[in-house]
Coordinates of C-alpha atoms and ligand atoms in Angstrom, one line a residue:
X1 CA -92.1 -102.8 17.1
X2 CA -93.5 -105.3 14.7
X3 CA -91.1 -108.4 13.7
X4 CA -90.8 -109.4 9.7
X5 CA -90.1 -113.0 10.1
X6 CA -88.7 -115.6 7.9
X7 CA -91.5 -118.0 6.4
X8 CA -89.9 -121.9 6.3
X9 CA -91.4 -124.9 6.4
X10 CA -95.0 -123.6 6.9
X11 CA -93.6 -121.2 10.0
X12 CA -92.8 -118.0 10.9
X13 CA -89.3 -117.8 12.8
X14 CA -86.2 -114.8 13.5
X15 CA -82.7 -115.3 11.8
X16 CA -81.3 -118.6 13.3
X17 CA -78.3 -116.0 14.1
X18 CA -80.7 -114.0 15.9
X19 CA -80.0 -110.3 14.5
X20 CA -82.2 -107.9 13.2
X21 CA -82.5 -105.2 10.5
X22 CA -84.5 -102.3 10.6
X23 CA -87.0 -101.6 8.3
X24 CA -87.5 -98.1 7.4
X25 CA -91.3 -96.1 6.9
X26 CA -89.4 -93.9 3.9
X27 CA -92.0 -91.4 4.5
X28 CA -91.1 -90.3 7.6
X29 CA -87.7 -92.0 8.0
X30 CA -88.8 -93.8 11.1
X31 CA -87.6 -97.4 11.6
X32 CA -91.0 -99.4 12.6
X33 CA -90.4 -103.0 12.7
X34 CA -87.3 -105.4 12.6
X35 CA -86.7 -107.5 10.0
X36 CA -84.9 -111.0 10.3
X37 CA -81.6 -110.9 9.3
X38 CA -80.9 -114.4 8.0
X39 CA -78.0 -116.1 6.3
X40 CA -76.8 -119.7 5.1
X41 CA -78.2 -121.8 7.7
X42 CA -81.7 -120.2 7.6
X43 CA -81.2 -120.8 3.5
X44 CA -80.3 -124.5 4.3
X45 CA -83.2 -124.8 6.5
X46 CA -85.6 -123.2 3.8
X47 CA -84.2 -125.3 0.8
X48 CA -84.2 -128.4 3.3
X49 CA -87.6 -128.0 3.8
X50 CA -88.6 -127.4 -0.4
X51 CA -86.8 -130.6 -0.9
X52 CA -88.5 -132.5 1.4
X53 CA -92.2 -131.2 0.3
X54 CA -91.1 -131.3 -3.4
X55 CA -92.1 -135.1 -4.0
X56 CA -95.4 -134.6 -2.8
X57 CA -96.2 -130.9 -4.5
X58 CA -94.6 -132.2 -8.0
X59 CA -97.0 -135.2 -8.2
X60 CA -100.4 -133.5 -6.4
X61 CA -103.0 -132.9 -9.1
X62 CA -103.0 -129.9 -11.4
X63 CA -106.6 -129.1 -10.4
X64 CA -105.3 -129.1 -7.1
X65 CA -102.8 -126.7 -7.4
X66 CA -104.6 -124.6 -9.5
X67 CA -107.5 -124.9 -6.3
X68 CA -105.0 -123.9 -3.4
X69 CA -103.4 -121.0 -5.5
X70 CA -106.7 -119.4 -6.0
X71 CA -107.2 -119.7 -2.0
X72 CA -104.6 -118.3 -1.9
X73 CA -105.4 -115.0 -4.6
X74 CA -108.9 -114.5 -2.6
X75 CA -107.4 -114.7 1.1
X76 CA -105.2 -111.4 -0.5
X77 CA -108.3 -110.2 -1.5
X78 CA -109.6 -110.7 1.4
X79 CA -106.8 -108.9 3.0
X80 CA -106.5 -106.2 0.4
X81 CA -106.4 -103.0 2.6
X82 CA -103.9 -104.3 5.1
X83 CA -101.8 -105.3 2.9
X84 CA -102.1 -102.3 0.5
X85 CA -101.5 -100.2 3.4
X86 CA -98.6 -102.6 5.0
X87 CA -96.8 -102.1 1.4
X88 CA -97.7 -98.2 1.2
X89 CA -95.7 -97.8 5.1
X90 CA -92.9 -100.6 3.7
X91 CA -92.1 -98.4 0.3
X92 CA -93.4 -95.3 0.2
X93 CA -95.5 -95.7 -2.3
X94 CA -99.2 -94.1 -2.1
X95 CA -101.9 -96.1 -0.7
X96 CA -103.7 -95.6 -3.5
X97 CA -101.6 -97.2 -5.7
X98 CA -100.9 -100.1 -3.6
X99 CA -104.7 -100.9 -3.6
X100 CA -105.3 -100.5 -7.2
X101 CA -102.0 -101.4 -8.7
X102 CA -99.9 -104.0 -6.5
X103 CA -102.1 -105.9 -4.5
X104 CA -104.7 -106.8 -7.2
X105 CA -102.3 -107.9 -9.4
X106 CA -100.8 -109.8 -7.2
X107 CA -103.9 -111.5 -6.6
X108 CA -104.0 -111.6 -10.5
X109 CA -100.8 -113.3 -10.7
X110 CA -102.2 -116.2 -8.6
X111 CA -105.0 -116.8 -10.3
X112 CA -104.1 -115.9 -13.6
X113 CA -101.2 -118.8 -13.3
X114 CA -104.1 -121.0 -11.5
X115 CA -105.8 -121.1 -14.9
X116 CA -102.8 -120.9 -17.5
X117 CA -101.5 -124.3 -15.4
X118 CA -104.6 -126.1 -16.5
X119 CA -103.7 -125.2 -20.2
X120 CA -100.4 -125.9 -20.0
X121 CA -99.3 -128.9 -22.6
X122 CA -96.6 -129.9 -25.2
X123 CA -95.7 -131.2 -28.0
X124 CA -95.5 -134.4 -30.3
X125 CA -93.3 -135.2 -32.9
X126 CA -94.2 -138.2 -34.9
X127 CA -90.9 -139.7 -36.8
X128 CA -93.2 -141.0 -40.1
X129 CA -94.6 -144.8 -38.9
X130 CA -91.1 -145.4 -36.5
X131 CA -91.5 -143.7 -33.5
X132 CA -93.5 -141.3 -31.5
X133 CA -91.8 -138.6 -29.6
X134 CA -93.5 -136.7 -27.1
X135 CA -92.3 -133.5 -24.5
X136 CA -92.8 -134.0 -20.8
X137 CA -92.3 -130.6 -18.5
X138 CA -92.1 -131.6 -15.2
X139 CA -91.1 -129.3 -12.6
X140 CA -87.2 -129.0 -11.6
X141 CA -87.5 -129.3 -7.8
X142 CA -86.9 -126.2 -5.4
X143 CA -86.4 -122.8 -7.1
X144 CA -85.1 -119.5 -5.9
X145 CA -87.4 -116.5 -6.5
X146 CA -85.3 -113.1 -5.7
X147 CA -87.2 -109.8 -6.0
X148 CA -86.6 -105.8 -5.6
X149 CA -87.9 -103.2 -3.9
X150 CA -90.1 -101.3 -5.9
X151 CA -93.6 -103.7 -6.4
X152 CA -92.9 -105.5 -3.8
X153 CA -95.9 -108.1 -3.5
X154 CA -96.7 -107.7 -7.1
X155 CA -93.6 -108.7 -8.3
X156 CA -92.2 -111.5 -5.8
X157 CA -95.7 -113.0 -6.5
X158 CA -95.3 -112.8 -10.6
X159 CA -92.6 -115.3 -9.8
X160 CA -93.7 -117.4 -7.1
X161 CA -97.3 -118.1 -9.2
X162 CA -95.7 -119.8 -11.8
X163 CA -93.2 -121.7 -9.7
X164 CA -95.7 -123.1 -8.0
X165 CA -98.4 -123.7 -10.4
X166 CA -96.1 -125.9 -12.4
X167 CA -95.2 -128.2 -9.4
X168 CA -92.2 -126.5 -8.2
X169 CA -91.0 -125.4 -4.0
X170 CA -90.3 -122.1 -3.5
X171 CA -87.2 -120.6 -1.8
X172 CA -88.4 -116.7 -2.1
X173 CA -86.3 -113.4 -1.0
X174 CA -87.8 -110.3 -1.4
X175 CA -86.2 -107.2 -0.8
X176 CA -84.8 -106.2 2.7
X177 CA -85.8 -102.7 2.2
X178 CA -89.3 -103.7 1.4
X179 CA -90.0 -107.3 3.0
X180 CA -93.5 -106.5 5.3
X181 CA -95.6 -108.0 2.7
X182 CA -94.0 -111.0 1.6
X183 CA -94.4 -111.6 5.7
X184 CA -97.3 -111.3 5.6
X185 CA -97.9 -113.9 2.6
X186 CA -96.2 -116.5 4.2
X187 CA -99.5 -116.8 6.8
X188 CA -101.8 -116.6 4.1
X189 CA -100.2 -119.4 2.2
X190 CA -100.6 -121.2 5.4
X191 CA -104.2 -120.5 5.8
X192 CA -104.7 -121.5 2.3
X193 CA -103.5 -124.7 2.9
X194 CA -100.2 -124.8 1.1
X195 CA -98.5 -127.8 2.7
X196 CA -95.0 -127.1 4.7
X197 CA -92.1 -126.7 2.6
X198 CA -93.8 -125.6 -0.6
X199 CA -93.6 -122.1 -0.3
X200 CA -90.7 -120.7 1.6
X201 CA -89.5 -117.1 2.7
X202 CA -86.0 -115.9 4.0
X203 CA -85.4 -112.6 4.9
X204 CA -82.6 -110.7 5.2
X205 CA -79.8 -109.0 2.7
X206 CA -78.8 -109.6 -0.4
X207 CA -75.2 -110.8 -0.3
X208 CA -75.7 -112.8 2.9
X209 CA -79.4 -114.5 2.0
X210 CA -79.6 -114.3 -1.6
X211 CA -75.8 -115.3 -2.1
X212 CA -76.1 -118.2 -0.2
X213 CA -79.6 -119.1 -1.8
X214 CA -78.1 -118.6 -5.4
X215 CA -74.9 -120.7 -4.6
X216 CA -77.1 -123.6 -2.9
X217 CA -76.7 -126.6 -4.3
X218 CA -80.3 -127.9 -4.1
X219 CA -81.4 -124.9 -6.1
X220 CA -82.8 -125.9 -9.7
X221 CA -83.2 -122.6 -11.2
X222 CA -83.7 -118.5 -10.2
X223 CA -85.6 -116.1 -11.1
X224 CA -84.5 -113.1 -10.4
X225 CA -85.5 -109.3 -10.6
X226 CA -83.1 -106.7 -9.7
X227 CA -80.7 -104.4 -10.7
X228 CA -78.0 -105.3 -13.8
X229 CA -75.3 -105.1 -11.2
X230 CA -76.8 -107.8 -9.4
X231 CA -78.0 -109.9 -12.2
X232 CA -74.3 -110.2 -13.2
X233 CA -73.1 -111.2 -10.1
X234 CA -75.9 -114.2 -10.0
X235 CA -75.3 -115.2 -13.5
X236 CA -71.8 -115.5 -12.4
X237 CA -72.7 -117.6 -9.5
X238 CA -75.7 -120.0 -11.3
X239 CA -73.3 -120.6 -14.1
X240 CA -70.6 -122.3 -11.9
X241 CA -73.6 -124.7 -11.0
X242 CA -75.4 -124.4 -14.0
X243 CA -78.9 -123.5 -12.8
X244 CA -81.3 -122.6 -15.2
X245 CA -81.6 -118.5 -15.1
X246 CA -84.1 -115.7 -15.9
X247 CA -82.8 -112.4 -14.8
X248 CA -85.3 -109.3 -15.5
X249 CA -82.9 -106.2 -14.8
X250 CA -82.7 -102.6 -15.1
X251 CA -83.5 -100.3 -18.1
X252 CA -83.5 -96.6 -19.3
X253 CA -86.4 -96.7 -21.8
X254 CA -87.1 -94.3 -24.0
X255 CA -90.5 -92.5 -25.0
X256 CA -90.9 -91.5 -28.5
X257 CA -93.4 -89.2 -29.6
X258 CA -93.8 -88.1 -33.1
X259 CA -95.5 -84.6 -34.4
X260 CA -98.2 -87.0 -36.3
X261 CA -99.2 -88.4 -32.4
X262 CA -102.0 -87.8 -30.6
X263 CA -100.9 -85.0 -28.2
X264 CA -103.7 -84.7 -26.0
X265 CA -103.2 -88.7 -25.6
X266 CA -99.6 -88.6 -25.8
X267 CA -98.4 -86.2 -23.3
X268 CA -100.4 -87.1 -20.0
X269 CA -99.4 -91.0 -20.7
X270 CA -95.7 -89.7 -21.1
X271 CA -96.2 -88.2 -17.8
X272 CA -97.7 -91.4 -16.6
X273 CA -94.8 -93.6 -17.8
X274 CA -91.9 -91.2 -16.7
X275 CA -93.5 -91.3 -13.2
X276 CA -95.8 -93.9 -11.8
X277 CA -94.0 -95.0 -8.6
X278 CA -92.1 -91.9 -8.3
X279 CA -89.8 -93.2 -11.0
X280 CA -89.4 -96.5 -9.7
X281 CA -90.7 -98.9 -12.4
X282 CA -88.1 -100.7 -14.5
X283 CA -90.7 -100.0 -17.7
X284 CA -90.9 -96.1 -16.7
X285 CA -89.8 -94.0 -20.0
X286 CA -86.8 -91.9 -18.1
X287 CA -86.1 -90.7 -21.8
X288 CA -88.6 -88.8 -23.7
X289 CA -87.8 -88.2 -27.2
X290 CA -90.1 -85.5 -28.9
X291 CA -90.2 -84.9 -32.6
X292 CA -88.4 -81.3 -32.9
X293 CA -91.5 -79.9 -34.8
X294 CA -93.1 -80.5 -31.9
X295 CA -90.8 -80.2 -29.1
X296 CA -91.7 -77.2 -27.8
X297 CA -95.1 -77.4 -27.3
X298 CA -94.6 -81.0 -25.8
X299 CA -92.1 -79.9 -23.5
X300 CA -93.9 -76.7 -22.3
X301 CA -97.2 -78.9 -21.4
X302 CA -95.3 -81.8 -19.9
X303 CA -93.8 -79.0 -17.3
X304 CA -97.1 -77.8 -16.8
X305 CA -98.5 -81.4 -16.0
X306 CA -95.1 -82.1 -14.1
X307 CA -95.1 -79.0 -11.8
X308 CA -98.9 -79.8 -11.0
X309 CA -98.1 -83.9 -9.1
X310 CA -99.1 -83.7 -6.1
X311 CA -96.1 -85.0 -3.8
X312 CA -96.9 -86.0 -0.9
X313 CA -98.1 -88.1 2.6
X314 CA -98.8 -91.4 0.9
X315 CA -101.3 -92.7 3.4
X316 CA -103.0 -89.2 2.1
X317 CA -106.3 -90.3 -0.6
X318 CA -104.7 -87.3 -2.9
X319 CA -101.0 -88.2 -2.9
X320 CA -100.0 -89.0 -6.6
X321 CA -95.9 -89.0 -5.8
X322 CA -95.0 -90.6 -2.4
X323 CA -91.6 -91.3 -0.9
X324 CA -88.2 -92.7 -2.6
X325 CA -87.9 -95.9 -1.1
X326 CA -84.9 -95.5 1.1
X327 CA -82.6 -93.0 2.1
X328 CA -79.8 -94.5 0.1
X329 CA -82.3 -94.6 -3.0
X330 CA -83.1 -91.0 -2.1
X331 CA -79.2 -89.8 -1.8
X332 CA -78.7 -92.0 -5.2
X333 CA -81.4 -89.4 -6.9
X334 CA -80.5 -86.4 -5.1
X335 CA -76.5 -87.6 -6.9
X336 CA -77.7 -88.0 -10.2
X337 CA -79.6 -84.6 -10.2
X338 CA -76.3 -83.1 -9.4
X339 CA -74.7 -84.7 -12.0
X340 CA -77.3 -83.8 -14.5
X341 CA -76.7 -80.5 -13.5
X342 CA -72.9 -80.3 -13.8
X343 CA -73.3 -82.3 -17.5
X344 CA -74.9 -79.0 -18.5
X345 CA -78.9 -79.7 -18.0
X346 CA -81.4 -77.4 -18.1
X347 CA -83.4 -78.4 -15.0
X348 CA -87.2 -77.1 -16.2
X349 CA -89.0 -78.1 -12.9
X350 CA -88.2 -79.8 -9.7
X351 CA -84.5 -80.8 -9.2
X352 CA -84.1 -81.2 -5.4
X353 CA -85.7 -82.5 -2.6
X354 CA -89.8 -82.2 -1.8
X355 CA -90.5 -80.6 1.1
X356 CA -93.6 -82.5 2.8
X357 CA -95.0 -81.1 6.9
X358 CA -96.3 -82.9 9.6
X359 CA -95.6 -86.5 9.8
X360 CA -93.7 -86.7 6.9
X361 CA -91.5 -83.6 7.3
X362 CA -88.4 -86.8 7.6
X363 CA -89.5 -88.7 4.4
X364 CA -87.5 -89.0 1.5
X365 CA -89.4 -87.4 -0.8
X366 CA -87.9 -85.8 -4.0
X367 CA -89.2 -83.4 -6.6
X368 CA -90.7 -84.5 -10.1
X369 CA -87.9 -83.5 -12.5
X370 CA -87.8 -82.7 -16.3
X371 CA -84.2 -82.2 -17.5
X372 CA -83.4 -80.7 -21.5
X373 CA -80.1 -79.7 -22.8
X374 CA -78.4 -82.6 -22.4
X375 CA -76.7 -85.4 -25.5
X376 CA -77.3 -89.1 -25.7
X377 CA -73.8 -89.8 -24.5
X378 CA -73.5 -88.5 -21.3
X379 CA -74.2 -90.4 -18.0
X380 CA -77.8 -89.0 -17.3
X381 CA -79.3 -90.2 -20.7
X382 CA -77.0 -93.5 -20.1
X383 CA -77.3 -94.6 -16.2
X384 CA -81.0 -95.7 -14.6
X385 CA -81.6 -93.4 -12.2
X386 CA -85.0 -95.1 -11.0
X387 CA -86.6 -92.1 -9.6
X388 CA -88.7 -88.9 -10.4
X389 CA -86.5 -87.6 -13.1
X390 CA -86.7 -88.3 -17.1
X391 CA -84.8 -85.7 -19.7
X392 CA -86.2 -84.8 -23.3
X393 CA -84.2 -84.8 -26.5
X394 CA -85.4 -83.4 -29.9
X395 CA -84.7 -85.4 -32.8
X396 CA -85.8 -85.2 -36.3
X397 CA -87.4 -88.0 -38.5
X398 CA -87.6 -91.9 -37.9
X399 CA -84.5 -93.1 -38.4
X400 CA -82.5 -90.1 -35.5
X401 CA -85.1 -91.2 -33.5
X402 CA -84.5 -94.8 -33.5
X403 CA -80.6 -94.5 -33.0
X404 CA -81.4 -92.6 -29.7
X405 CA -84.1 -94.7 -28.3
X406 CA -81.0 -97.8 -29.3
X407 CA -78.1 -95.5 -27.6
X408 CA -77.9 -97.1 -24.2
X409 CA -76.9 -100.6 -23.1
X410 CA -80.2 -101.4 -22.1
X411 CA -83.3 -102.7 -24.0
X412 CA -86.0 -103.6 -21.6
X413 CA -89.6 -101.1 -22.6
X414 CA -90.5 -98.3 -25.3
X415 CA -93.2 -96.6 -25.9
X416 CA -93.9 -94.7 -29.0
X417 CA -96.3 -92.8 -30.4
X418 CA -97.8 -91.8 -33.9
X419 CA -100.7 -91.8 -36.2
X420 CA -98.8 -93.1 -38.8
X421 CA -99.3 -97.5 -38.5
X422 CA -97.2 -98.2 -40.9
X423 CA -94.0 -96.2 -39.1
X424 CA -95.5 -97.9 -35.7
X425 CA -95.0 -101.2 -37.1
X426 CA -91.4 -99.9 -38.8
X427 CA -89.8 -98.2 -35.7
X428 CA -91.3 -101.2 -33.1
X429 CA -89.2 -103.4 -35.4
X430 CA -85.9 -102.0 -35.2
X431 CA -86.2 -100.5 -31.0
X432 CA -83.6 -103.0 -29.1
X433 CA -86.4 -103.6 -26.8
X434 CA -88.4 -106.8 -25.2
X435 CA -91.2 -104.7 -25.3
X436 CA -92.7 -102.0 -27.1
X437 CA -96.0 -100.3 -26.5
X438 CA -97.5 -98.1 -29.6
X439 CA -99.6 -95.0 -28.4
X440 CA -100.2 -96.6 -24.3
X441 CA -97.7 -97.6 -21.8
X442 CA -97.5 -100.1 -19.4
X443 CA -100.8 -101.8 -20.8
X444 CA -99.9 -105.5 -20.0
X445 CA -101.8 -108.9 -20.8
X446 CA -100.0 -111.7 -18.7
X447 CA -99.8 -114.3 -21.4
X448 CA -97.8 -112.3 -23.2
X449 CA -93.2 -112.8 -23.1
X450 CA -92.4 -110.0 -20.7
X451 CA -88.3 -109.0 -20.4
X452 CA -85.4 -107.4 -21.8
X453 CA -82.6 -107.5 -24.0
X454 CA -79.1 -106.5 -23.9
X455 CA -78.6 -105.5 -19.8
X456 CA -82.4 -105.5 -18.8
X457 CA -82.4 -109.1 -19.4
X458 CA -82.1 -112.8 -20.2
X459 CA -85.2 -115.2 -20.6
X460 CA -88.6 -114.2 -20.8
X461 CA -91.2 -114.3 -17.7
X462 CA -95.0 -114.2 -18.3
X463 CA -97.9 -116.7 -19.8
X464 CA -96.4 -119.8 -21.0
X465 CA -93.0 -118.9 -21.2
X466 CA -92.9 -118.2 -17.3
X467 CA -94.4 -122.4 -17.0
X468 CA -91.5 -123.2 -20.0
X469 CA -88.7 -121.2 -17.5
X470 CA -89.9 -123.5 -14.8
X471 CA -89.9 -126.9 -16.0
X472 CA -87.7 -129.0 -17.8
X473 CA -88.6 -130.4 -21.3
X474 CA -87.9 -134.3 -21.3
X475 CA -88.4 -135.8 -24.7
X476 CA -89.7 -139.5 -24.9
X477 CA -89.1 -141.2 -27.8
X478 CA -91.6 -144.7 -28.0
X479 CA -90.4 -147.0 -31.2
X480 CA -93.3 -148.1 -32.7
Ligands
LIG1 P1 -81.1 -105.1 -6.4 O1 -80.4 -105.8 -7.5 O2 -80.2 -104.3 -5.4 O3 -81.8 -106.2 -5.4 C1 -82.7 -107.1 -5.9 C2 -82.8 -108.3 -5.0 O4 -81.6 -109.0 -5.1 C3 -83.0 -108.0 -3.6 O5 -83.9 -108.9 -3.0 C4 -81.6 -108.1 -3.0 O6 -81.6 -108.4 -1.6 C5 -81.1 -109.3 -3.8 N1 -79.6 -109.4 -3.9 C6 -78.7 -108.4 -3.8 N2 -77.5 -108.9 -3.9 C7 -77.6 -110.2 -4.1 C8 -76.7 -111.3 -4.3 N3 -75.4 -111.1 -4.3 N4 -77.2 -112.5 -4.4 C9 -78.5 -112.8 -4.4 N5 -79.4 -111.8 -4.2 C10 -79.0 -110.5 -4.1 O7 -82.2 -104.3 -7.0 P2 -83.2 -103.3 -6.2 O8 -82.4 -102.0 -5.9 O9 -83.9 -104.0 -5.1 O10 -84.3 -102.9 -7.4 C11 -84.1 -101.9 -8.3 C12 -83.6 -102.5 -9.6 O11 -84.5 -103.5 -10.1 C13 -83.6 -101.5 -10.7 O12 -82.4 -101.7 -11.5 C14 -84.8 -101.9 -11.6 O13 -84.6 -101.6 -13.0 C15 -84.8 -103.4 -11.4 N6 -86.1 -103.9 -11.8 C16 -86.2 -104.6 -13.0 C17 -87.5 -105.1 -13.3 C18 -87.7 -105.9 -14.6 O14 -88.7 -106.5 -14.8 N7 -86.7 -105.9 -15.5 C19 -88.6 -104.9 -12.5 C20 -88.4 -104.2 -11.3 C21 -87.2 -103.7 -11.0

């Protein structure tokens, strides 16, 4: 059985408490390797370490950065399929998505914040003829990168760029139920040359890593990605200390799609958006809101598409829906499907469990699920359920349709679509949303301020404001 080691202070090592986790293939619901199981100590050994590389890392030469980050984005190149098919085993997730969605961009996150580091500058304020004030951002020292389950390389590594690039060390934990490719990282940042202590890894649970990590008092800021449950509980923690925070959380985001839209355009990318990763994208539309005029003919060619994903082995070349991630994610869905069901919905395909043969005949594999019938209010239109299962709502005109899309206490992604521009421009206004996509989904440029409002977030993460988040702004003020 494999081990999934901490990373600290340029090596790999076990739990200093020596136990174990297992990590689960959620495809066949096999355990396959061991993860380390850490807790405080192996978090004071980590942030030990980041402090003591910090003085070096913050001072070394932009270019130089920039150089060993891009070692790093072409030695996970280099390694593409193992490690697309280490995270395929690790989530469930198909293979094929892993190689063309999660590894490349995390090799895109690493050079992309190679580059943007080299453009990174600030401002001057010149008081008339008495003084010139000017903005340092220098880095704040060792950071704490937290991460989920669900894009497990391509998210932990969205965070760990920018740290980084701007002169920061890095205390990362990535998820315990998905942590074989951030183990993997932690070799290639040592064969890239990243000196000891600049870039450091603790596995293990939440509560019992990550607490620890979040309460540390070397910690300068985290960045965290998660759930809204867990996000408050941090933001509780940080503010006692009063670490800087960015917390990108959950969401329930709505699709609209007006009669003027592009159907034949429309419908497959509402598809797309309700389940790329099996459901398990904070940015998938969960709630698809269909223009009543319409409604019927939408809903009767989204079942068609629905009914026709293949679900499946994910090591398998054809496999469009792989395996919930856990069994507790799995049970979660399989809850909220009942639920659905005793709030009245009408399930129009899937609702239960996929049965897959062979290898995977123990996997945790669940239906894709449309759901109508059902109001705003109630908990299915108002809980993330993060899995194969979005609902559809009629509504009539602009203005119904933006009070739905607004009904729930999250505000993270929307995507809408019309012919009209003019309504585009109109509705994208008034969505409570950090991000709104007009006739696409999920089409992302990484300079761009990526996170939520309401409970999907605080702060924003991408392009500059992901170099802003992690430094601090010093003003100088020179009398002249
Ligand atoms: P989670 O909140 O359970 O865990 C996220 C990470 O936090 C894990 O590494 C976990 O070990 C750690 N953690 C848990 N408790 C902690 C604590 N007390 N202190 C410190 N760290 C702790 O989330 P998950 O189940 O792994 O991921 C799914 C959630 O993530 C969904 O809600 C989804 O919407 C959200 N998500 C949001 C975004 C976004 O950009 N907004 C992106 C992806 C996923």
């Amino acid at each position: 059985m494999q081990d999934v080691l901490n990373f600290i202070d340029g090596r790999h090592a076990p739990a200093a408490c020596g136990e174990w986790l297992d990590d689960v293939d959620p495809a066949t619901g096999e355990t396959y390797a061991r993860v380390a199981s850490s807790d405080a100590r192996d978090v004071d050994r980590s942030v030990a370490a980041a402090l003591h590389a910090f003085p070096t890392w913050s001072v070394t030469p932009v270019v130089e950065r920039s150089k060993l980050l891009r070692r790093l984005a072409r030695l996970i190149e280099r390694d593409l399929e193992k490690l697309a098919r280490a995270e395929s085993i690790d989530s469930g997730k198909p293979l094929s998505a892993a190689r063309t969605v999660d590894i490349p961009r995390a090799v895109q996150n690493f050079d992309f914040f190679a580059d943007a580091v080299t453009q990174f500058s600030s401002e001057a304020h010149p008081t008339d003829e008495v003084a010139l004030n000017y903005t340092l951002r220098q880095p704040l020292g060792p950071v704490a990168c937290i991460s989920p389950w669900n894009l497990p390389l391509y998210l932990l590594t969205w965070k760990i760029a920018p740290a980084l690039a701007a002169g920061n060390c890095v205390v990362a934990k990535p998820s315990e139920v998905t942590p074989m490719s951030a183990h993997l990282l932690g070799s290639l940042a040592a064969e890239a040359g990243l000196p000891p202590g600049v870039l450091n890894i603790v596995q293990g649970l939440g509560p019992r890593a990550g607490g620890p990590l979040c309460a540390h008092s070397g910690i300068r800021a985290i960045s965290f990605t998660g759930s809204t449950r867990v996000g408050a509980e941090i933001a509780r923690e940080a503010a006692t200390s009063f670490k800087k925070l960015s917390l990108e959380m959950g969401g329930k985001n709505p699709t609209l799609v007006f009669a003027d839209a592009d159907l034949r355009e429309a419908i497959p990318q509402t598809v797309r958006a309700a389940f790329s990763n099996t459901g398990q994208i904070c940015l998938c539309g969960s709630r698809i809101l269909v223009e009543r005029s319409v409604y019927d003919q939408v809903r009767d060619e989204l079942v068609e598409r629905v009914r026709a994903l293949r679900v499946g082995d994910p090591l398998q070349a054809d496999t469009e829906q792989g395996a919930l991630v856990s069994r507790q994610h799995f049970d979660k869905v399989m809850g909220c499907l009942a639920v659905a069901r005793q709030e009245g919905g009408r399930v129009l395909c899937g609702g239960g469990r996929a049965s897959v043969t062979g290898r995977c005949a123990g996997g945790f594999f669940v239906q894709p699920t449309l759901i109508e019938g059902l109001g705003p209010s109630c908990r299915t239109n108002q809980e993330e359920i993060f899995g194969p299962v979005a609902t559809l709502l009629p509504f009539d005109g602009a203005e119904e349709a933006v009070r739905l899309a607004n009904s729930t206490r999250y505000g993270l992604a929307a995507s809408l679509w019309t012919r009209d521009l003019s309504r585009a421009h109109r509705v994208g206004a008034q969505l409570h949303s950090g991000i709104v996509w007009v006739n696409c989904w999920m089409l992302r440029d990484l300079r761009t301020p990526f996170g939520g409002v309401k409970e999907s977030g605080v702060g924003r993460e991408g392009g500059m404001d992901a170099l802003r988040f992690f430094t601090e702004p010093k003003n100088v003020c020179v009398k002249l």
